Coordinates of C-alpha atoms in Angstrom, one line a residue:
Chain F
L1 CA 0.0 0.0 0.0
P2 CA 1.2 3.5 -0.7
L3 CA 2.6 5.5 2.3
R4 CA 0.8 8.6 3.3
P5 CA 2.2 11.5 5.3
R6 CA 2.3 10.8 9.1
D7 CA 2.1 7.1 8.6
T8 CA 3.9 5.1 11.3
V9 CA 7.3 3.8 10.1
H10 CA 9.9 1.7 11.9
V11 CA 13.5 2.6 12.2
V12 CA 15.8 -0.4 13.0
A13 CA 19.5 -1.2 13.2
P14 CA 20.0 -4.8 12.1
S15 CA 23.6 -4.4 10.9
G16 CA 26.5 -2.3 12.3
P17 CA 26.7 0.4 14.9
F18 CA 26.4 3.9 13.5
D19 CA 27.4 7.6 13.8
R20 CA 24.6 9.2 15.9
P21 CA 24.8 12.8 14.5
L22 CA 24.6 11.5 10.9
F23 CA 21.8 9.2 11.8
D24 CA 19.9 12.1 13.5
V25 CA 20.0 14.1 10.3
G26 CA 18.5 11.3 8.3
L27 CA 15.9 10.6 11.0
A28 CA 14.9 14.2 10.8
V29 CA 14.3 13.9 7.0
I30 CA 12.0 10.9 7.7
A31 CA 10.3 12.6 10.6
E32 CA 9.3 15.6 8.5
R33 CA 7.1 13.3 6.5
Y34 CA 6.2 10.2 8.6
S35 CA 5.9 9.2 12.2
P36 CA 9.0 7.1 13.0
V37 CA 9.1 4.8 16.0
L38 CA 12.3 3.3 17.3
R39 CA 13.6 1.4 20.3
P40 CA 15.7 3.3 22.9
D41 CA 18.5 0.6 22.5
L42 CA 18.8 1.2 18.8
G43 CA 22.1 2.9 19.3
S44 CA 23.7 -0.2 21.0
A45 CA 27.1 -1.3 19.8
W46 CA 28.8 -4.7 20.3
R47 CA 32.0 -5.2 18.3
Y48 CA 31.0 -4.5 14.7
L49 CA 27.3 -5.0 15.4
A50 CA 24.5 -2.6 16.6
G51 CA 24.0 -4.8 19.6
D52 CA 23.9 -8.6 19.9
D53 CA 21.9 -10.9 17.7
S54 CA 19.0 -11.1 20.1
R55 CA 18.6 -7.3 20.3
R56 CA 18.8 -6.8 16.6
A57 CA 16.6 -9.8 15.8
E58 CA 13.9 -8.8 18.2
E59 CA 13.9 -5.2 16.9
L60 CA 13.7 -6.2 13.2
S61 CA 11.2 -9.0 13.9
H62 CA 8.8 -6.6 15.7
A63 CA 9.1 -4.1 12.9
L64 CA 8.4 -6.8 10.3
L65 CA 5.3 -8.1 12.1
D66 CA 3.8 -4.7 12.9
S67 CA 0.8 -4.4 10.5
S68 CA 0.2 -0.8 11.8
A69 CA 3.4 0.4 10.2
R70 CA 3.9 1.1 6.5
A71 CA 7.6 1.1 6.0
I72 CA 10.9 0.1 7.7
F73 CA 14.0 2.3 7.5
C74 CA 17.5 1.1 8.5
A75 CA 20.0 3.2 10.5
R76 CA 23.1 1.9 8.6
G77 CA 24.6 -1.0 6.7
G78 CA 28.0 -2.3 7.6
Y79 CA 27.7 -5.9 8.5
G80 CA 25.4 -8.2 10.5
S81 CA 22.0 -8.7 9.0
A82 CA 22.8 -12.1 7.5
R83 CA 23.4 -13.4 11.0
L84 CA 19.7 -12.8 11.8
L85 CA 18.1 -14.4 8.7
P86 CA 17.2 -17.8 10.2
R87 CA 15.4 -16.1 13.2
L88 CA 13.4 -13.5 11.4
P89 CA 9.6 -14.1 10.9
L90 CA 9.9 -13.4 7.2
A91 CA 7.0 -15.5 6.1
D92 CA 4.6 -13.7 8.5
A93 CA 5.9 -10.2 7.7
A94 CA 3.3 -7.5 7.4
P95 CA 3.0 -5.7 4.0
S96 CA 5.1 -2.7 5.1
L97 CA 8.0 -1.7 2.7
F98 CA 11.5 -2.7 3.9
T99 CA 14.1 -0.2 2.8
G100 CA 17.9 0.0 2.9
F101 CA 21.0 -1.1 0.9
S102 CA 24.5 -2.4 1.3
D103 CA 24.4 -5.0 4.2
L104 CA 20.6 -5.0 4.0
T105 CA 20.9 -6.8 0.6
S106 CA 20.6 -10.0 2.6
V107 CA 17.2 -9.0 4.1
H108 CA 16.0 -7.9 0.6
A109 CA 17.0 -11.2 -0.8
A110 CA 15.3 -13.2 2.0
L111 CA 12.1 -11.2 1.4
Q112 CA 12.4 -11.7 -2.3
V113 CA 12.5 -15.4 -1.9
L114 CA 9.0 -15.0 -0.4
G115 CA 7.9 -12.9 -3.4
R116 CA 8.1 -9.6 -1.6
V117 CA 8.9 -6.2 -3.1
S118 CA 11.3 -4.0 -1.1
I119 CA 13.2 -0.8 -1.6
H120 CA 17.0 -0.7 -2.3
G121 CA 17.6 2.8 -1.1
P122 CA 19.4 5.1 1.4
V123 CA 20.0 4.2 5.0
L124 CA 19.5 7.0 7.5
T125 CA 23.2 7.8 8.0
Q126 CA 23.3 8.3 4.2
L127 CA 20.0 10.0 3.7
G128 CA 20.9 13.3 5.3
K129 CA 23.7 13.7 2.7
Q130 CA 21.5 13.0 -0.3
P131 CA 20.3 16.0 -2.3
P132 CA 16.5 16.9 -2.4
E133 CA 16.0 15.2 -5.8
V134 CA 17.0 11.8 -4.3
R135 CA 14.8 12.4 -1.2
D136 CA 11.8 13.4 -3.3
Y137 CA 12.3 10.4 -5.6
F138 CA 12.4 8.2 -2.4
F139 CA 9.1 9.6 -1.1
R140 CA 7.5 9.4 -4.5
L141 CA 8.5 5.7 -4.8
L142 CA 7.0 5.0 -1.3
E143 CA 3.8 6.9 -1.9
S144 CA 2.9 6.6 -5.6
P145 CA 1.6 3.5 -7.4
E146 CA 3.0 4.9 -10.6
A147 CA 6.3 3.7 -12.1
P148 CA 9.1 6.2 -11.2
P149 CA 11.1 8.1 -13.8
P150 CA 13.9 6.1 -15.5
L151 CA 17.5 6.3 -14.3
T152 CA 20.5 6.6 -16.6
G153 CA 24.0 5.3 -16.2
T154 CA 27.3 6.5 -17.8
A155 CA 28.7 3.5 -19.8
T156 CA 27.7 0.5 -21.9
Y157 CA 29.7 -2.5 -21.0
V158 CA 27.8 -5.1 -23.0
P159 CA 25.2 -3.8 -25.6
G160 CA 21.6 -5.2 -25.7
T161 CA 18.4 -4.9 -23.8
A162 CA 16.8 -7.0 -21.1
E163 CA 13.5 -7.1 -19.2
G164 CA 12.8 -8.8 -15.9
H165 CA 12.3 -8.4 -12.2
L166 CA 15.1 -6.5 -10.4
V167 CA 17.3 -8.4 -7.9
G168 CA 20.6 -7.9 -6.2
G169 CA 22.2 -5.0 -4.4
N170 CA 25.7 -5.1 -2.8
L171 CA 28.0 -7.5 -4.6
S172 CA 29.9 -8.7 -1.6
V173 CA 26.7 -9.3 0.4
F174 CA 24.9 -10.9 -2.6
A175 CA 27.8 -13.3 -3.2
T176 CA 27.5 -14.5 0.5
L177 CA 23.9 -15.6 -0.3
L178 CA 25.2 -18.2 -2.8
G179 CA 24.7 -21.7 -1.5
T180 CA 22.2 -20.6 1.2
P181 CA 18.3 -20.6 1.1
Y182 CA 18.3 -16.8 0.8
L183 CA 19.3 -16.4 -2.8
P184 CA 16.4 -14.6 -4.6
P185 CA 14.8 -16.0 -7.8
L186 CA 17.3 -15.3 -10.6
D187 CA 15.7 -16.8 -13.7
G188 CA 14.9 -13.9 -16.1
A189 CA 16.0 -11.2 -13.6
V190 CA 17.9 -8.0 -14.1
L191 CA 20.8 -8.0 -11.6
L192 CA 21.8 -4.8 -9.8
L193 CA 25.3 -4.7 -8.3
E194 CA 27.2 -2.0 -6.4
D195 CA 30.0 -2.0 -3.8
V196 CA 32.4 0.0 -1.7
T197 CA 36.0 -0.4 -0.7
E198 CA 36.5 -3.7 -2.4
R199 CA 39.8 -4.0 -4.3
P200 CA 39.6 -5.1 -8.0
Y201 CA 40.8 -8.6 -7.3
R202 CA 38.1 -9.0 -4.7
L203 CA 35.4 -7.8 -7.2
D204 CA 36.8 -10.4 -9.6
R205 CA 36.7 -13.1 -6.9
M206 CA 33.1 -12.4 -6.0
W207 CA 31.9 -12.0 -9.6
T208 CA 33.7 -15.3 -10.5
Q209 CA 31.8 -17.0 -7.7
L210 CA 28.5 -15.7 -9.3
R211 CA 29.8 -17.0 -12.7
L212 CA 30.7 -20.4 -11.4
A213 CA 27.4 -20.6 -9.6
G214 CA 25.6 -20.1 -12.9
V215 CA 24.1 -16.7 -12.1
F216 CA 25.0 -15.2 -15.5
S217 CA 23.3 -18.0 -17.4
R218 CA 20.1 -17.2 -15.4
V219 CA 19.9 -13.4 -15.4
R220 CA 19.0 -11.4 -18.5
G221 CA 20.8 -8.1 -17.8
I222 CA 23.2 -6.4 -15.4
V223 CA 22.9 -2.9 -13.9
L224 CA 26.0 -1.6 -12.2
G225 CA 25.7 1.2 -9.7
D226 CA 28.6 2.9 -7.9
F227 CA 31.7 1.1 -7.1
T228 CA 33.0 3.6 -4.6
A229 CA 36.6 3.6 -3.4
C230 CA 37.4 0.3 -5.1
E231 CA 40.6 1.5 -6.8
E232 CA 43.9 -0.2 -6.0
R233 CA 46.8 2.3 -5.7
G234 CA 49.8 2.1 -8.0
T235 CA 48.1 0.0 -10.7
D236 CA 47.4 0.8 -14.4
Y237 CA 43.9 -0.5 -14.3
T238 CA 40.7 0.7 -12.7
S239 CA 37.9 -1.2 -11.0
G240 CA 35.8 -0.1 -14.0
D241 CA 38.3 -1.8 -16.4
V242 CA 38.0 -5.0 -14.4
L243 CA 34.2 -4.9 -14.1
R244 CA 33.9 -4.2 -17.9
D245 CA 36.0 -7.3 -18.7
L246 CA 34.0 -9.4 -16.2
A247 CA 30.7 -8.2 -17.8
R248 CA 32.0 -9.0 -21.3
E249 CA 33.0 -12.5 -20.2
S250 CA 29.6 -13.0 -18.7
G251 CA 28.0 -12.0 -22.1
V252 CA 24.9 -10.5 -20.5
P253 CA 23.7 -6.9 -21.5
C254 CA 25.3 -4.6 -19.0
A255 CA 25.4 -0.9 -18.4
A256 CA 27.3 0.8 -15.6
G257 CA 27.6 4.1 -13.7
F258 CA 24.0 4.2 -12.4
P259 CA 23.6 6.6 -9.5
I260 CA 22.9 3.8 -7.0
G261 CA 25.0 2.8 -4.1
H262 CA 27.6 4.3 -1.8
G263 CA 28.2 7.4 -3.9
A264 CA 26.9 11.0 -3.7
L265 CA 23.6 9.9 -5.2
N266 CA 21.8 6.7 -4.1
Y267 CA 18.5 6.7 -6.0
P268 CA 16.1 4.2 -4.5
V269 CA 14.8 1.3 -6.7
A270 CA 12.2 -1.3 -6.0
L271 CA 13.6 -4.8 -5.9
G272 CA 11.1 -7.4 -7.2
T273 CA 9.4 -5.1 -9.7
H274 CA 9.7 -5.4 -13.4
V275 CA 12.2 -3.2 -15.2
R276 CA 13.7 -2.8 -18.7
L277 CA 17.4 -2.3 -19.2
D278 CA 18.5 -0.7 -22.4
A279 CA 22.3 -1.2 -22.1
D280 CA 23.0 0.7 -25.4
S281 CA 21.7 3.9 -24.0
A282 CA 22.5 3.0 -20.3
R283 CA 18.9 3.5 -19.4
L284 CA 16.9 1.7 -16.7
T285 CA 13.1 2.0 -17.2
F286 CA 10.7 1.0 -14.4
L287 CA 7.6 -0.8 -15.7
E288 CA 5.7 -0.6 -12.4
G289 CA 5.7 1.1 -9.0
A290 CA 6.8 -0.2 -5.7
V291 CA 3.3 0.0 -4.2
R292 CA -0.2 -0.7 -5.5
A293 CA -3.1 1.7 -5.0
Chain E
L1 CA 52.5 -43.0 -5.7
P2 CA 55.3 -41.9 -3.4
L3 CA 57.8 -39.4 -4.9
R4 CA 61.4 -40.4 -5.2
P5 CA 64.4 -38.1 -5.4
R6 CA 65.0 -36.7 -8.9
D7 CA 61.4 -37.3 -10.0
T8 CA 60.0 -34.8 -12.5
V9 CA 57.7 -32.3 -10.8
H10 CA 55.9 -29.3 -12.4
V11 CA 56.0 -25.8 -11.2
V12 CA 53.0 -23.6 -12.2
A13 CA 51.6 -20.2 -11.4
P14 CA 47.8 -20.4 -11.7
S15 CA 47.1 -17.4 -9.4
G16 CA 48.8 -14.1 -8.9
P17 CA 52.2 -12.7 -10.1
F18 CA 55.0 -13.3 -7.7
D19 CA 58.2 -12.0 -6.3
R20 CA 61.0 -13.6 -8.4
P21 CA 63.8 -13.7 -5.8
L22 CA 61.5 -15.3 -3.2
F23 CA 60.3 -17.7 -5.7
D24 CA 63.9 -18.7 -6.7
V25 CA 64.7 -19.5 -3.1
G26 CA 61.7 -21.9 -2.9
L27 CA 62.5 -23.3 -6.3
A28 CA 66.1 -24.1 -5.2
V29 CA 64.6 -26.0 -2.2
I30 CA 62.6 -28.2 -4.6
A31 CA 65.4 -28.5 -7.1
E32 CA 67.7 -30.0 -4.4
R33 CA 65.5 -33.0 -4.2
Y34 CA 63.4 -33.3 -7.4
S35 CA 63.7 -32.3 -11.1
P36 CA 61.4 -29.3 -11.6
V37 CA 60.1 -28.3 -15.0
L38 CA 58.5 -24.9 -15.7
R39 CA 57.5 -22.8 -18.6
P40 CA 59.6 -19.7 -19.5
D41 CA 56.5 -17.5 -19.3
L42 CA 55.7 -18.6 -15.7
G43 CA 56.8 -15.1 -14.5
S44 CA 54.1 -13.3 -16.6
A45 CA 52.0 -10.7 -15.0
W46 CA 48.7 -9.2 -16.0
R47 CA 46.9 -7.0 -13.5
Y48 CA 46.6 -9.2 -10.4
L49 CA 47.2 -12.5 -12.3
A50 CA 50.3 -14.4 -13.4
G51 CA 49.3 -13.9 -17.0
D52 CA 46.0 -14.2 -18.7
D53 CA 43.5 -17.0 -18.2
S54 CA 44.7 -18.8 -21.4
R55 CA 48.4 -18.9 -20.3
R56 CA 47.6 -20.0 -16.8
A57 CA 45.0 -22.6 -17.9
E58 CA 47.3 -24.1 -20.5
E59 CA 50.2 -24.3 -18.0
L60 CA 48.2 -26.0 -15.3
S61 CA 46.3 -28.2 -17.7
H62 CA 49.6 -29.5 -19.1
A63 CA 50.9 -30.2 -15.6
L64 CA 47.7 -32.0 -14.5
L65 CA 47.7 -34.2 -17.6
D66 CA 51.5 -35.1 -17.6
S67 CA 51.7 -38.7 -16.3
S68 CA 55.5 -38.6 -16.3
A69 CA 55.4 -36.0 -13.4
R70 CA 54.8 -36.9 -9.8
A71 CA 53.9 -33.6 -8.2
I72 CA 52.8 -30.1 -9.0
F73 CA 54.1 -27.1 -7.0
C74 CA 52.7 -23.6 -7.2
A75 CA 54.6 -20.4 -7.4
R76 CA 52.3 -18.3 -5.2
G77 CA 48.7 -17.9 -4.2
G78 CA 47.1 -14.5 -4.4
Y79 CA 44.0 -14.7 -6.6
G80 CA 43.0 -16.3 -9.9
S81 CA 42.8 -20.0 -9.9
A82 CA 39.0 -20.2 -9.5
R83 CA 38.8 -18.4 -12.8
L84 CA 40.3 -21.4 -14.5
L85 CA 38.3 -24.2 -13.0
P86 CA 35.8 -24.7 -15.8
R87 CA 38.6 -25.1 -18.3
L88 CA 40.9 -27.5 -16.4
P89 CA 41.0 -31.3 -17.5
L90 CA 40.4 -32.3 -13.8
A91 CA 38.6 -35.6 -14.6
D92 CA 41.6 -36.7 -16.8
A93 CA 44.3 -35.6 -14.4
A94 CA 47.3 -37.8 -13.9
P95 CA 47.9 -39.2 -10.4
S96 CA 50.6 -36.6 -9.5
L97 CA 50.1 -34.8 -6.2
F98 CA 48.9 -31.2 -6.5
T99 CA 50.3 -29.0 -3.7
G100 CA 49.7 -25.4 -2.6
F101 CA 47.5 -23.4 -0.3
S102 CA 45.6 -20.0 0.0
D103 CA 44.2 -19.3 -3.4
L104 CA 44.9 -22.9 -4.5
T105 CA 42.2 -23.9 -2.2
S106 CA 39.9 -23.7 -5.2
V107 CA 42.0 -26.3 -7.1
H108 CA 42.1 -28.6 -4.1
A109 CA 38.4 -28.4 -3.8
A110 CA 37.8 -29.2 -7.5
L111 CA 40.1 -32.2 -7.3
Q112 CA 38.4 -33.4 -4.1
V113 CA 35.0 -33.3 -5.9
L114 CA 36.6 -36.0 -8.1
G115 CA 37.9 -38.0 -5.1
R116 CA 41.5 -36.9 -5.3
V117 CA 44.0 -36.4 -2.5
S118 CA 46.1 -33.3 -2.7
I119 CA 48.5 -31.4 -0.4
H120 CA 47.6 -28.2 1.4
G121 CA 51.2 -26.9 1.9
P122 CA 53.6 -24.2 1.1
V123 CA 53.8 -22.4 -2.2
L124 CA 57.3 -21.7 -3.5
T125 CA 57.5 -18.0 -2.5
Q126 CA 56.8 -19.2 1.1
L127 CA 58.8 -22.4 1.1
G128 CA 62.2 -20.6 1.3
K129 CA 61.2 -19.0 4.5
Q130 CA 60.0 -22.2 6.1
P131 CA 62.4 -23.8 8.6
P132 CA 64.0 -27.2 7.9
E133 CA 61.4 -29.1 10.0
V134 CA 58.6 -28.0 7.8
R135 CA 60.5 -28.8 4.6
D136 CA 61.4 -32.2 5.9
Y137 CA 57.8 -32.8 6.9
F138 CA 56.8 -31.8 3.4
F139 CA 59.2 -34.2 1.7
R140 CA 58.3 -37.0 4.0
L141 CA 54.6 -36.4 3.3
L142 CA 55.3 -36.6 -0.5
E143 CA 57.6 -39.6 -0.3
S144 CA 56.3 -41.9 2.5
P145 CA 53.1 -44.0 2.5
E146 CA 53.0 -43.8 6.3
A147 CA 50.8 -41.4 8.2
P148 CA 52.8 -38.3 9.2
P149 CA 53.3 -37.2 12.8
P150 CA 50.4 -35.4 14.4
L151 CA 50.2 -31.6 14.6
T152 CA 49.1 -29.6 17.7
G153 CA 47.3 -26.4 18.0
T154 CA 47.2 -23.9 20.9
A155 CA 43.5 -23.6 21.9
T156 CA 40.3 -25.5 22.4
Y157 CA 37.3 -23.5 21.1
V158 CA 34.7 -26.3 21.3
P159 CA 35.6 -29.5 23.1
G160 CA 35.1 -32.9 21.6
T161 CA 36.6 -35.3 19.1
A162 CA 35.9 -35.9 15.4
E163 CA 37.1 -38.2 12.7
G164 CA 36.7 -37.8 9.0
H165 CA 38.3 -36.8 5.7
L166 CA 40.1 -33.4 5.7
V167 CA 38.6 -30.6 3.6
G168 CA 39.0 -26.9 3.3
G169 CA 41.9 -24.5 3.3
N170 CA 41.6 -20.7 3.0
L171 CA 38.3 -19.5 4.4
S172 CA 37.8 -16.6 1.9
V173 CA 38.5 -18.9 -1.0
F174 CA 36.5 -21.8 0.4
A175 CA 33.5 -19.5 0.9
T176 CA 33.6 -18.6 -2.8
L177 CA 33.0 -22.2 -3.7
L178 CA 29.6 -22.3 -2.1
G179 CA 26.8 -22.5 -4.7
T180 CA 29.3 -23.7 -7.3
P181 CA 30.0 -27.3 -8.6
Y182 CA 33.4 -27.2 -6.9
L183 CA 32.4 -27.5 -3.2
P184 CA 34.1 -30.7 -2.0
P185 CA 32.2 -33.5 -0.2
L186 CA 31.5 -32.2 3.3
D187 CA 29.4 -34.9 5.0
G188 CA 31.4 -36.3 7.9
A189 CA 34.5 -34.2 7.1
V190 CA 37.0 -32.3 9.3
L191 CA 37.1 -28.8 8.0
L192 CA 40.4 -26.9 7.9
L193 CA 40.3 -23.1 7.7
E194 CA 43.0 -20.4 7.7
D195 CA 43.2 -16.9 6.3
V196 CA 45.3 -13.7 6.0
T197 CA 44.5 -10.0 6.1
E198 CA 40.7 -10.5 6.6
R199 CA 39.2 -8.2 9.2
P200 CA 37.1 -9.8 11.9
Y201 CA 33.8 -8.7 10.4
R202 CA 34.8 -10.3 7.1
L203 CA 35.7 -13.5 8.9
D204 CA 32.2 -13.4 10.5
R205 CA 30.6 -12.7 7.1
M206 CA 32.3 -15.6 5.4
W207 CA 31.8 -18.0 8.4
T208 CA 28.1 -17.0 8.4
Q209 CA 27.8 -17.9 4.7
L210 CA 29.1 -21.3 5.6
R211 CA 26.6 -21.5 8.5
L212 CA 23.6 -20.5 6.3
A213 CA 24.7 -22.9 3.6
G214 CA 24.5 -25.7 6.2
V215 CA 28.3 -26.5 6.3
F216 CA 28.4 -26.9 10.1
S217 CA 25.6 -29.4 10.1
R218 CA 27.6 -31.5 7.7
V219 CA 31.1 -31.4 9.0
R220 CA 32.2 -33.2 12.2
G221 CA 35.1 -31.0 13.3
I222 CA 36.9 -27.8 12.6
V223 CA 40.7 -27.2 12.6
L224 CA 41.7 -23.6 12.6
G225 CA 45.2 -22.7 11.3
D226 CA 46.8 -19.3 11.4
F227 CA 44.7 -16.2 10.9
T228 CA 47.6 -13.9 10.1
A229 CA 47.2 -10.1 10.2
C230 CA 43.5 -10.3 10.7
E231 CA 43.3 -7.9 13.6
E232 CA 41.3 -4.6 13.4
R233 CA 43.1 -1.7 15.0
G234 CA 41.5 0.2 17.8
T235 CA 39.2 -2.5 18.9
D236 CA 38.9 -4.4 22.2
Y237 CA 38.4 -7.8 20.5
T238 CA 40.7 -10.0 18.5
S239 CA 40.1 -12.2 15.5
G240 CA 40.6 -15.1 17.8
D241 CA 37.7 -13.8 20.0
V242 CA 35.4 -13.6 17.0
L243 CA 36.4 -17.0 15.6
R244 CA 36.0 -18.6 19.1
D245 CA 32.4 -17.2 19.3
L246 CA 31.6 -18.3 15.7
A247 CA 32.9 -21.8 16.5
R248 CA 30.8 -22.0 19.6
E249 CA 27.7 -21.0 17.8
S250 CA 28.4 -23.6 15.2
G251 CA 28.7 -26.2 17.9
V252 CA 31.2 -28.5 16.2
P253 CA 34.4 -29.7 18.0
C254 CA 37.0 -27.1 17.2
A255 CA 40.6 -26.4 18.0
A256 CA 42.7 -23.4 16.9
G257 CA 46.2 -22.3 16.5
F258 CA 47.5 -25.1 14.3
P259 CA 50.8 -24.2 12.4
I260 CA 49.1 -24.2 9.1
G261 CA 48.6 -21.2 6.8
H262 CA 50.3 -17.8 6.1
G263 CA 52.3 -17.7 9.4
A264 CA 55.9 -18.6 10.1
L265 CA 55.1 -22.3 10.0
N266 CA 53.0 -23.9 7.3
Y267 CA 53.0 -27.6 7.9
P268 CA 51.6 -29.5 4.9
V269 CA 48.6 -31.7 5.3
A270 CA 46.9 -34.1 2.9
L271 CA 43.4 -33.0 2.0
G272 CA 41.1 -36.0 1.3
T273 CA 42.8 -38.3 3.8
H274 CA 41.3 -39.4 7.1
V275 CA 42.2 -37.6 10.2
R276 CA 41.2 -37.5 13.9
L277 CA 40.8 -34.2 15.7
D278 CA 41.0 -34.2 19.5
A279 CA 39.8 -30.7 20.2
D280 CA 40.3 -31.1 24.0
S281 CA 44.1 -31.5 23.5
A282 CA 44.2 -29.5 20.2
R283 CA 45.7 -32.4 18.5
L284 CA 45.3 -33.4 14.8
T285 CA 46.2 -37.1 14.1
F286 CA 46.7 -38.4 10.6
L287 CA 45.2 -41.9 10.0
E288 CA 46.8 -42.4 6.6
G289 CA 49.5 -41.0 4.4
A290 CA 49.1 -38.9 1.3
V291 CA 50.5 -41.6 -1.0
R292 CA 50.2 -45.3 -1.3
A293 CA 53.2 -47.6 -1.7

């Protein structure tokens, strides 16, 4: 269902501990439009986690089950949500829209296994730094049943067009779903990938795992978002060079440079909805909205 | 078959480019005992690879097929061997013993899928730095049909004992085999894991992938080698703390601190042979040799 202003929304921290001032800026953006609810222990920290597994699982489980809420926003990515997957009540989740990216790719995937649509979009520590056009696009995606405007990338790696449901997210998190029950349906999909601070040989290693697992014989197209801070110093090749070669080997239509991920612009997109990729013009067209009227 | 002095052995570089002086020291160790053959383009470098996929695949394929050779040694790990797996003639490989570790974990796994024994042991750039007791242990393992002496670790993470065939190697490479056809047989196995320069949250992420993929409900025991340079600065926990907690969650008998991996001592062990882990005394006993008389 579309969100309306003042709807109740949950704010959760299922991954890493976060910077509170940055989080507060993002929370204020949400609070201007909706009515966020959050637990007082949201700001917990334990090692590289926003509190132990019990705290994070209880918080996210409650948010998923609450049918009075219309959306779930995440404080930050980092690492940790995959640890919770076996204890989340995913099959009983209310129809609220889960949002987030990066480490939250694992939650998106687990929801998509169950046929759910969710929003690959900014976390709260990132939202405050996003310009008004991204915020407005986010609110429109949450509130309107219409397909959002298309997004454009900057490069064609493999020409061609593809149409299918959108899957994926963070490459390093997506790769860790291989071999588990949480890999989303891939046949006929358009695969979105982005990442941050992964050196080129690591991008190759993760992409090669996808290749050996048969992912590129199942998906129809590849949309590459930002690969932020992925360069290796002192080399004569870029992460873009490596990704272009990997895409060409994979042989699937692929365009790169979409404003999605850890960069200055993280346009939200609805995973599980049908999209059309025109790799020749590096254009991603949305064939439906994230919510139904 | 056991190796004999002056036997022909192959030296290959299926992964990353390597430091030539270090390699030459390791090669000299091998050449004192056997007759190494190697291609003149072994020292090629292309980005983070020891030459392009064709060069590396041809080199390794020829070594695997050569029934006149008795063992295969690798120049270095790094990254790159998984890229070659679909084009290697693994099913037709001669009975020579493949040796190596780190990135070569992917080749070990692919051989083990076919029921082959191979040696998780030093690469040539590491061999020159290993003390005589490790070198002698290596030669003995290659040449004697008898079970080698047991190895001891330094810590019990989960008490108990386990017996089974040895699988595994480098954690980050092993995790990238999940979901692919190259995951070795795990039921009833004793799982060896080691790694280098992986921050604790990354160790958690990879271990969690193994958990979600059901690995710890299939293996009977876990042997942890060195986790070298895996500490995160400015934290109040160590990689050992994280691994101990992960092992306890997994519930499988586990001992740590074995002299296996990227540290000062990398004792070779035969993957695919039967071993007994006594986690209480952190002792790994070998029930058979790597070769048959």
